[in-house]
Coordinates of C-alpha atoms and ligand atoms in Angstrom, one line a residue:
X1165 CA -27.2 382.2 199.6
X1166 CA -24.6 379.5 199.3
X1167 CA -24.4 377.5 202.5
X1168 CA -20.9 377.2 204.1
X1169 CA -19.9 373.7 203.0
X1170 CA -16.1 374.1 203.4
X1171 CA -14.3 372.0 205.9
X1172 CA -10.6 371.9 206.8
X1173 CA -9.2 368.6 208.0
X1174 CA -6.0 369.1 209.9
X1175 CA -3.5 366.3 210.2
X1176 CA -0.6 364.7 208.5
X1177 CA -1.4 364.7 204.8
X1178 CA 0.1 362.1 202.4
X1179 CA -0.7 361.4 198.8
X1180 CA 0.9 360.4 195.5
X1181 CA 1.6 362.7 192.6
X1182 CA 2.8 360.0 190.3
X1183 CA 4.3 356.4 190.4
X1184 CA 7.2 356.3 192.8
X1185 CA 8.6 353.3 190.9
X1186 CA 10.7 350.4 192.2
X1187 CA 13.0 352.9 193.9
X1188 CA 10.2 354.5 195.9
X1189 CA 11.0 358.0 194.7
X1190 CA 9.9 360.4 197.4
X1191 CA 9.6 363.2 194.9
X1192 CA 6.5 361.3 193.6
X1193 CA 4.6 362.0 196.9
X1194 CA 3.4 365.1 198.8
X1195 CA 3.7 364.9 202.5
X1196 CA 2.7 367.6 205.0
X1197 CA 3.7 367.0 208.6
X1198 CA 1.2 369.5 209.8
X1199 CA -1.2 369.8 206.9
X1200 CA -4.7 370.7 205.9
X1201 CA -7.0 369.1 203.5
X1202 CA -9.6 371.6 202.5
X1203 CA -12.9 370.2 201.2
X1204 CA -15.5 372.3 199.5
X1205 CA -18.8 370.8 198.5
X1206 CA -17.4 367.2 198.5
X1207 CA -14.3 368.1 196.4
X1208 CA -10.7 368.9 197.3
X1209 CA -10.2 372.7 197.4
X1210 CA -6.5 372.5 198.7
X1211 CA -4.0 370.3 200.3
X1212 CA -0.9 371.8 201.9
X1213 CA 0.8 373.0 205.0
X1214 CA -1.5 374.3 207.7
X1215 CA 0.8 377.3 208.3
X1216 CA 0.0 378.6 204.8
X1217 CA -3.6 377.4 204.5
X1218 CA -5.2 378.0 207.9
X1219 CA -4.6 381.8 208.2
X1220 CA -6.4 382.5 205.0
X1221 CA -9.6 380.6 205.9
X1222 CA -12.8 382.5 206.6
X1223 CA -14.3 382.0 210.1
X1224 CA -17.2 380.0 208.6
X1225 CA -14.9 377.2 207.6
X1226 CA -15.3 374.2 210.0
X1227 CA -12.0 372.9 211.2
X1228 CA -11.7 369.2 212.2
X1229 CA -8.5 368.5 213.9
X1230 CA -7.4 364.8 213.5
X1231 CA -4.7 365.4 216.1
X1232 CA -1.6 364.3 214.0
X1233 CA -3.3 361.3 212.4
X1234 CA -2.3 360.4 208.8
X1235 CA -4.8 361.3 206.1
X1236 CA -4.5 359.5 202.8
X1237 CA -6.7 359.1 199.7
X1238 CA -9.4 356.4 199.9
X1239 CA -8.3 353.0 198.8
X1240 CA -9.4 351.6 195.4
X1241 CA -10.0 347.9 194.9
X1242 CA -9.5 347.1 191.2
X1243 CA -11.0 343.6 191.3
X1244 CA -13.4 342.0 193.8
X1245 CA -16.5 339.7 193.8
X1246 CA -19.3 340.8 196.1
X1247 CA -21.1 337.5 195.9
X1248 CA -18.0 335.7 197.2
X1249 CA -18.0 337.0 200.8
X1250 CA -19.0 333.5 202.0
X1251 CA -16.4 331.8 199.8
X1252 CA -13.5 333.3 201.6
X1253 CA -11.3 330.7 203.3
X1254 CA -12.6 327.7 201.4
X1255 CA -10.0 325.0 201.8
X1256 CA -7.6 323.3 199.5
X1257 CA -8.1 323.9 195.8
X1258 CA -6.5 325.8 192.9
X1259 CA -8.7 327.9 190.6
X1260 CA -10.7 325.5 188.5
X1261 CA -11.6 323.1 191.3
X1262 CA -12.2 326.0 193.7
X1263 CA -14.7 327.5 191.1
X1264 CA -16.5 324.1 190.7
X1265 CA -16.5 323.1 194.4
X1266 CA -17.3 326.3 196.1
X1267 CA -17.8 329.4 194.0
X1268 CA -20.5 328.4 191.5
X1269 CA -22.6 326.8 194.2
X1270 CA -22.5 330.0 196.3
X1271 CA -23.2 332.2 193.3
X1272 CA -26.3 330.1 192.5
X1273 CA -27.8 331.3 195.8
X1274 CA -28.0 334.8 194.3
X1275 CA -30.9 333.7 192.2
X1276 CA -32.9 335.0 195.2
X1277 CA -33.0 338.7 195.2
X1278 CA -33.0 338.9 199.0
X1279 CA -29.7 337.0 199.1
X1280 CA -28.1 339.6 196.7
X1281 CA -29.5 342.5 198.6
X1282 CA -28.3 341.4 202.0
X1283 CA -24.8 340.5 200.6
X1284 CA -24.5 343.8 198.9
X1285 CA -25.1 345.8 202.1
X1286 CA -22.6 343.6 204.0
X1287 CA -20.0 343.9 201.3
X1288 CA -20.1 347.7 201.1
X1289 CA -19.9 348.0 204.8
X1290 CA -16.7 345.8 204.7
X1291 CA -15.2 348.0 202.0
X1292 CA -15.8 351.1 204.0
X1293 CA -14.4 349.8 207.3
X1294 CA -11.3 348.7 205.4
X1295 CA -10.9 352.1 203.9
X1296 CA -12.0 351.2 200.4
X1297 CA -13.9 354.0 198.8
X1298 CA -14.1 352.7 195.2
X1299 CA -14.2 349.2 193.7
X1300 CA -14.5 347.4 190.4
X1301 CA -16.9 344.6 191.3
X1302 CA -18.1 341.3 189.9
X1303 CA -21.8 340.6 190.5
X1304 CA -23.3 337.2 189.5
X1305 CA -25.1 336.2 186.3
X1306 CA -28.4 337.4 187.7
X1307 CA -29.3 340.9 186.6
X1308 CA -30.9 341.7 190.0
X1309 CA -27.5 341.1 191.6
X1310 CA -26.3 344.2 189.7
X1311 CA -29.3 346.2 190.8
X1312 CA -28.6 345.2 194.4
X1313 CA -25.0 346.4 194.5
X1314 CA -25.7 349.6 192.6
X1315 CA -28.7 350.5 194.7
X1316 CA -26.7 350.0 197.9
X1317 CA -23.6 351.9 196.5
X1318 CA -25.8 354.8 195.4
X1319 CA -27.3 355.1 198.8
X1320 CA -23.8 355.4 200.3
X1321 CA -22.6 357.7 197.5
X1322 CA -19.7 355.4 196.6
X1323 CA -17.9 355.4 193.3
X1324 CA -18.3 351.9 192.1
X1325 CA -18.1 349.9 188.8
X1326 CA -20.0 346.6 188.5
X1327 CA -21.6 344.4 185.9
X1328 CA -23.6 341.2 185.3
X1329 CA -21.4 338.2 184.8
X1330 CA -21.8 336.7 181.3
X1331 CA -21.3 333.0 181.0
X1332 CA -22.9 330.5 178.7
X1333 CA -20.8 327.3 178.9
X1334 CA -18.6 325.2 181.1
X1335 CA -20.4 326.1 184.3
X1336 CA -23.5 324.8 186.0
X1337 CA -26.6 325.0 183.8
X1338 CA -28.5 327.2 186.4
X1339 CA -25.8 329.8 186.1
X1340 CA -25.7 329.9 182.3
X1341 CA -27.1 332.7 180.2
X1342 CA -27.0 332.8 176.4
X1343 CA -25.0 335.1 174.1
X1344 CA -28.2 337.0 173.3
X1345 CA -29.7 337.2 176.9
X1346 CA -26.3 338.3 178.2
X1347 CA -26.1 341.0 175.6
X1348 CA -29.7 342.2 176.2
X1349 CA -29.5 342.1 180.0
X1350 CA -26.1 343.8 180.1
X1351 CA -27.3 346.5 177.8
X1352 CA -30.4 347.1 179.9
X1353 CA -28.4 347.3 183.1
X1354 CA -25.9 349.6 181.5
X1355 CA -28.6 352.0 180.3
X1356 CA -30.2 351.9 183.8
X1357 CA -27.1 352.5 185.8
X1358 CA -24.1 353.8 183.9
X1359 CA -23.3 357.4 184.8
X1360 CA -25.9 357.6 187.6
X1361 CA -24.2 359.6 190.4
X1362 CA -20.9 357.8 190.9
X1363 CA -21.7 354.5 189.2
X1364 CA -20.1 352.9 186.2
X1365 CA -21.2 349.9 184.3
X1366 CA -18.6 347.1 183.5
X1367 CA -19.2 344.6 180.7
X1368 CA -18.3 341.4 182.6
X1369 CA -17.6 338.1 180.8
X1370 CA -16.4 335.9 183.6
X1371 CA -13.3 334.5 181.8
X1372 CA -12.7 333.0 178.4
X1373 CA -13.5 329.3 179.3
X1374 CA -17.1 330.1 180.4
X1375 CA -18.0 332.2 177.3
X1376 CA -18.6 330.9 173.8
X1377 CA -17.0 332.7 170.8
X1378 CA -20.5 334.1 170.1
X1379 CA -20.8 335.5 173.6
X1380 CA -17.4 337.1 173.6
X1381 CA -18.1 338.7 170.3
X1382 CA -21.4 340.1 171.5
X1383 CA -19.7 341.4 174.6
X1384 CA -17.2 343.1 172.2
X1385 CA -20.1 344.5 170.2
X1386 CA -21.6 346.0 173.3
X1387 CA -18.3 347.5 174.3
X1388 CA -18.0 349.1 170.8
X1389 CA -21.5 350.6 171.2
X1390 CA -20.5 352.1 174.6
X1391 CA -16.9 353.2 174.5
X1392 CA -17.0 354.8 178.0
X1393 CA -18.1 351.8 179.9
X1394 CA -15.6 349.4 181.5
X1395 CA -14.8 345.8 180.5
X1396 CA -13.9 343.6 183.5
X1397 CA -12.8 339.9 183.3
X1398 CA -10.1 337.5 184.3
X1399 CA -6.9 336.8 182.4
X1400 CA -4.2 334.2 182.6
X1401 CA -4.5 333.5 186.3
X1402 CA -3.6 329.8 186.6
X1403 CA -1.6 327.4 184.5
X1404 CA -4.4 324.8 184.0
X1405 CA -6.8 327.6 183.0
X1406 CA -4.3 328.9 180.4
X1407 CA -3.9 325.4 179.0
X1408 CA -7.7 325.1 178.8
X1409 CA -8.0 328.4 177.0
X1410 CA -5.4 327.2 174.4
X1411 CA -7.5 324.1 173.8
X1412 CA -10.9 326.0 173.6
X1413 CA -9.5 328.7 171.3
X1414 CA -7.0 326.9 169.1
X1415 CA -7.0 329.7 166.5
X1416 CA -5.9 332.4 169.0
X1417 CA -2.3 333.2 169.5
X1418 CA -2.6 333.6 173.2
X1419 CA -5.2 334.2 176.0
X1420 CA -5.0 338.0 175.4
X1421 CA -5.6 337.3 171.7
X1422 CA -8.9 335.6 172.6
X1423 CA -10.1 338.8 174.1
X1424 CA -8.5 341.0 171.5
X1425 CA -10.3 339.2 168.6
X1426 CA -13.6 339.9 170.4
X1427 CA -12.8 343.6 170.7
X1428 CA -12.4 343.4 174.5
X1429 CA -8.8 344.6 174.7
X1430 CA -9.2 348.4 174.9
X1431 CA -9.2 351.4 177.1
X1432 CA -11.2 350.8 180.3
X1433 CA -10.7 347.1 180.1
X1434 CA -9.5 345.7 183.5
X1435 CA -8.0 342.2 183.4
X1436 CA -7.6 340.5 186.8
X1437 CA -4.3 338.7 187.4
X1438 CA -2.3 338.5 184.1
X1439 CA 0.3 336.1 185.6
X1440 CA 1.1 334.2 182.4
X1441 CA 1.6 336.7 179.6
X1442 CA 4.3 336.9 177.0
X1443 CA 6.0 340.1 175.6
X1444 CA 3.5 340.5 172.8
X1445 CA 0.6 340.3 175.2
X1446 CA 2.1 343.0 177.3
X1447 CA 2.6 345.3 174.3
X1448 CA -1.0 344.7 173.2
X1449 CA -2.4 345.4 176.7
X1450 CA -0.3 348.6 177.0
X1451 CA -1.0 350.0 173.6
X1452 CA -4.7 349.4 174.0
X1453 CA -4.7 351.3 177.3
X1454 CA -5.9 348.2 179.1
X1455 CA -5.2 347.5 182.8
X1456 CA -4.2 344.7 185.1
X1457 CA -5.6 344.2 188.6
X1458 CA -2.7 342.7 190.6
X1459 CA -4.3 340.5 193.2
X1460 CA -1.5 339.1 195.3
X1461 CA -3.6 337.8 198.2
X1462 CA -5.6 335.7 195.8
X1463 CA -2.6 334.6 193.8
X1464 CA -1.0 333.2 196.9
X1465 CA -4.1 331.7 198.5
X1466 CA -5.2 329.9 195.3
X1467 CA -1.5 329.0 194.5
X1468 CA -1.9 330.7 191.2
X1469 CA 1.6 332.2 190.8
X1470 CA 3.6 335.4 191.0
X1471 CA 2.9 338.6 189.1
X1472 CA 5.7 340.3 187.3
X1473 CA 5.2 343.9 188.4
X1474 CA 8.5 345.1 186.9
X1475 CA 7.6 343.9 183.5
X1476 CA 4.2 345.4 183.6
X1477 CA 5.7 348.8 184.5
X1478 CA 8.4 348.5 181.8
X1479 CA 5.6 347.7 179.4
X1480 CA 3.7 350.7 180.6
X1481 CA 0.6 348.7 181.5
X1482 CA -1.7 350.4 184.0
X1483 CA -1.7 348.4 187.2
X1484 CA -3.8 348.7 190.4
X1485 CA -4.3 346.4 193.4
X1486 CA -7.3 344.1 193.8
X1487 CA -8.3 341.9 196.7
X1488 CA -10.2 339.4 194.6
X1489 CA -12.4 338.4 197.5
X1490 CA -13.2 335.4 197.8
X1491 CA -10.1 334.0 196.0
X1492 CA -8.4 336.6 198.2
X1493 CA -8.8 336.5 201.9
X1494 CA -8.9 340.1 203.1
X1495 CA -10.8 343.2 202.2
X1496 CA -8.0 345.3 203.4
X1497 CA -5.8 347.0 200.8
X1498 CA -3.1 347.4 203.6
X1499 CA -3.1 343.6 203.9
X1500 CA -3.1 343.3 200.1
X1501 CA 0.0 345.6 199.9
X1502 CA 1.7 343.3 202.4
X1503 CA 0.8 340.2 200.3
X1504 CA 2.1 342.1 197.3
X1505 CA 5.4 342.8 199.0
X1506 CA 5.9 339.1 199.9
X1507 CA 4.8 337.8 196.4
X1508 CA 7.1 340.3 194.7
X1509 CA 10.0 339.3 197.0
X1510 CA 9.6 335.7 195.8
X1511 CA 10.0 337.1 192.3
X1512 CA 13.1 339.1 193.2
X1513 CA 11.2 342.3 193.1
X1514 CA 10.2 344.7 195.8
X1515 CA 7.5 347.2 196.8
X1516 CA 8.5 350.4 198.6
X1517 CA 5.7 351.6 200.9
X1518 CA 5.0 354.7 198.8
X1519 CA 4.6 352.5 195.7
X1520 CA 2.2 350.2 197.7
X1521 CA 0.2 353.4 198.4
X1522 CA 0.3 354.4 194.8
X1523 CA -1.0 351.0 193.6
X1524 CA -4.0 351.3 196.0
X1525 CA -4.8 354.9 195.2
X1526 CA -3.6 357.0 192.2
X1527 CA -2.2 353.9 190.3
X1528 CA -5.5 352.1 190.8
X1529 CA -7.5 355.2 189.7
X1530 CA -5.4 355.3 186.5
X1531 CA -6.0 351.6 186.0
X1532 CA -9.7 352.3 186.2
X1533 CA -9.4 355.5 184.1
X1534 CA -10.9 357.4 187.0
X1535 CA -7.8 359.5 187.8
X1536 CA -9.6 362.7 186.8
X1537 CA -12.0 362.2 189.7
X1538 CA -10.2 360.2 192.4
X1539 CA -6.8 358.8 193.5
X1540 CA -5.1 361.7 195.2
X1541 CA -5.7 365.2 196.6
X1542 CA -5.3 367.3 193.5
X1543 CA -7.6 370.3 193.5
X1544 CA -11.1 369.5 192.1
X1545 CA -11.0 365.8 192.8
X1546 CA -13.7 364.1 194.9
X1547 CA -12.8 364.1 198.6
X1548 CA -12.6 360.4 199.3
X1549 CA -10.1 360.0 202.1
X1550 CA -9.1 358.0 205.2
X1551 CA -7.9 358.9 208.6
X1552 CA -5.4 356.2 209.7
X1553 CA -5.1 355.1 213.3
X1554 CA -1.4 355.4 214.3
X1555 CA -1.9 353.0 217.2
X1556 CA -4.5 350.4 216.1
X1557 CA -2.8 347.6 218.0
X1558 CA -0.1 347.5 220.7
X1559 CA 2.3 346.1 218.2
X1560 CA 1.8 348.8 215.6
X1561 CA 1.9 351.5 218.2
X1562 CA 5.2 350.1 219.4
X1563 CA 6.7 349.6 215.9
X1564 CA 5.6 353.0 214.6
X1565 CA 7.1 354.5 217.7
X1566 CA 10.5 353.4 216.5
X1567 CA 10.1 354.6 212.9
X1568 CA 12.0 357.7 211.8
X1569 CA 10.4 358.6 208.5
X1570 CA 7.0 358.7 206.8
X1571 CA 8.2 355.8 204.5
X1572 CA 9.1 353.6 207.5
X1573 CA 5.8 354.5 209.2
X1574 CA 3.8 353.7 206.1
X1575 CA 5.7 350.4 205.6
X1576 CA 4.8 349.4 209.2
X1577 CA 1.1 350.1 208.4
X1578 CA 1.4 348.2 205.1
X1579 CA 3.0 345.1 206.7
X1580 CA 1.1 345.0 210.0
X1581 CA -2.1 347.0 209.3
X1582 CA -5.6 345.9 208.4
X1583 CA -9.1 347.2 209.1
X1584 CA -8.0 348.2 212.6
X1585 CA -5.8 350.9 211.0
X1586 CA -8.8 352.6 209.5
X1587 CA -10.1 355.2 212.0
X1588 CA -12.4 357.0 209.6
X1589 CA -13.5 356.8 206.0
X1590 CA -14.9 359.9 204.2
X1591 CA -16.8 359.8 200.9
X1592 CA -17.0 363.1 199.1
X1593 CA -16.1 364.9 202.4
X1594 CA -18.9 363.1 204.3
X1595 CA -18.0 360.7 207.1
X1596 CA -19.1 357.2 205.9
X1597 CA -17.4 355.1 208.6
X1598 CA -15.9 355.7 212.0
X1599 CA -14.2 353.0 214.1
X1600 CA -15.1 354.9 217.3
X1601 CA -18.6 356.1 217.9
X1602 CA -19.0 359.7 216.7
X1603 CA -20.3 362.1 219.4
X1604 CA -23.6 363.7 218.4
Ligands
GUN1313 N1 -11.7 333.1 187.1 C1 -13.0 332.9 186.7 N2 -13.8 333.2 187.7 C2 -13.1 333.5 188.8 C3 -13.4 333.9 190.1 O1 -14.5 334.0 190.5 N3 -12.3 334.2 190.9 C4 -11.0 334.1 190.4 N4 -10.0 334.4 191.2 N5 -10.7 333.7 189.2 C5 -11.7 333.4 188.4
ZN1314 ZN1 -11.7 337.4 190.5

């Protein structure tokens, strides 16, 4: 006999059907003021108005009434470093000095397995209390750092992509691998973890300056052997970095070309930042089906620059938001949307709230090529979703009280919200985090 596994979550339901664009096209979203999200065995069975869905439900279906709270798909962080939790808020440097002065030293601590295990647990708890249900994650150069994050994610049933950092030059010796060891260790990890439950492997050369030609080309070789794994790296984040890459790779036309020659510009390749690209780079990224993780919090904190979202959209490059912890300073994708709004404003662009939601949900799922599984409430997708608190602070309660539309309310959450706005986080229909204690 099949056990009753169906649950109806009643509340205000909001999700994106496609990219609302710069104009924030409201036809691109579905919103039900009194709605039901029907979850069957961890997957979406329906999302629609409660007046049409509730009457047809059998009595065995459990109904959870969220009392008018807003339910949205789980947030997806397209670029984040789990070993950099303790690097957040390190003072005063741009990228290259920040790496040398803080980041590499911290990542060297991950040589100890226990350090990696304890950081992995803390990190995933931070994701969940910030409403992040899927992430594309950098580990460190140590293979056990990948085992630690995958083991912890698997226990929580999170969808997560991660990989061992590959770097064989221009960084401290204790953090260096070799082209061969990086290839062999990445391949072993990939075979151990890729496709287990909700886990994906990502081939992860740190960035062009810390990999030799030989290492990049072996990374590309591995990518060719396993077309369905991700590639995850940094691209054109900082002016000094870009100048350094031009010196290190004099035969390449551009930074993108360095990765292209190695066979790393392809589908399922996620490039963090991409601030300094030319038109040809954009065409190449788009035609390859590669993606950019837009990390505005990090771009502002590290003084890296301003991302051109309009050009990425015109070029049809897949874009999702990333926090880039610890270059970024907040795990919250609501905060990250707020940073994106401000960074885009400085570039004479804008970010309507529904587009912010898109970049953290369906757009991010598309950027990770996971849109068949997650990103919105289409029937059959995995039921990762959030219950937002409409009054997480006195200020938000007051400000939301004066809003007159779902766009205005969402914009208030996006500009003023953070982890306090996340009341509950569900993974495949199961409660994974609750701000308030759950009665037994
Ligand atoms: N480029 C190379 N490594 C890093 C890193 O750890 N963080 C950021 N933001 N950029 C990088
Ligand atoms: Zn990064």
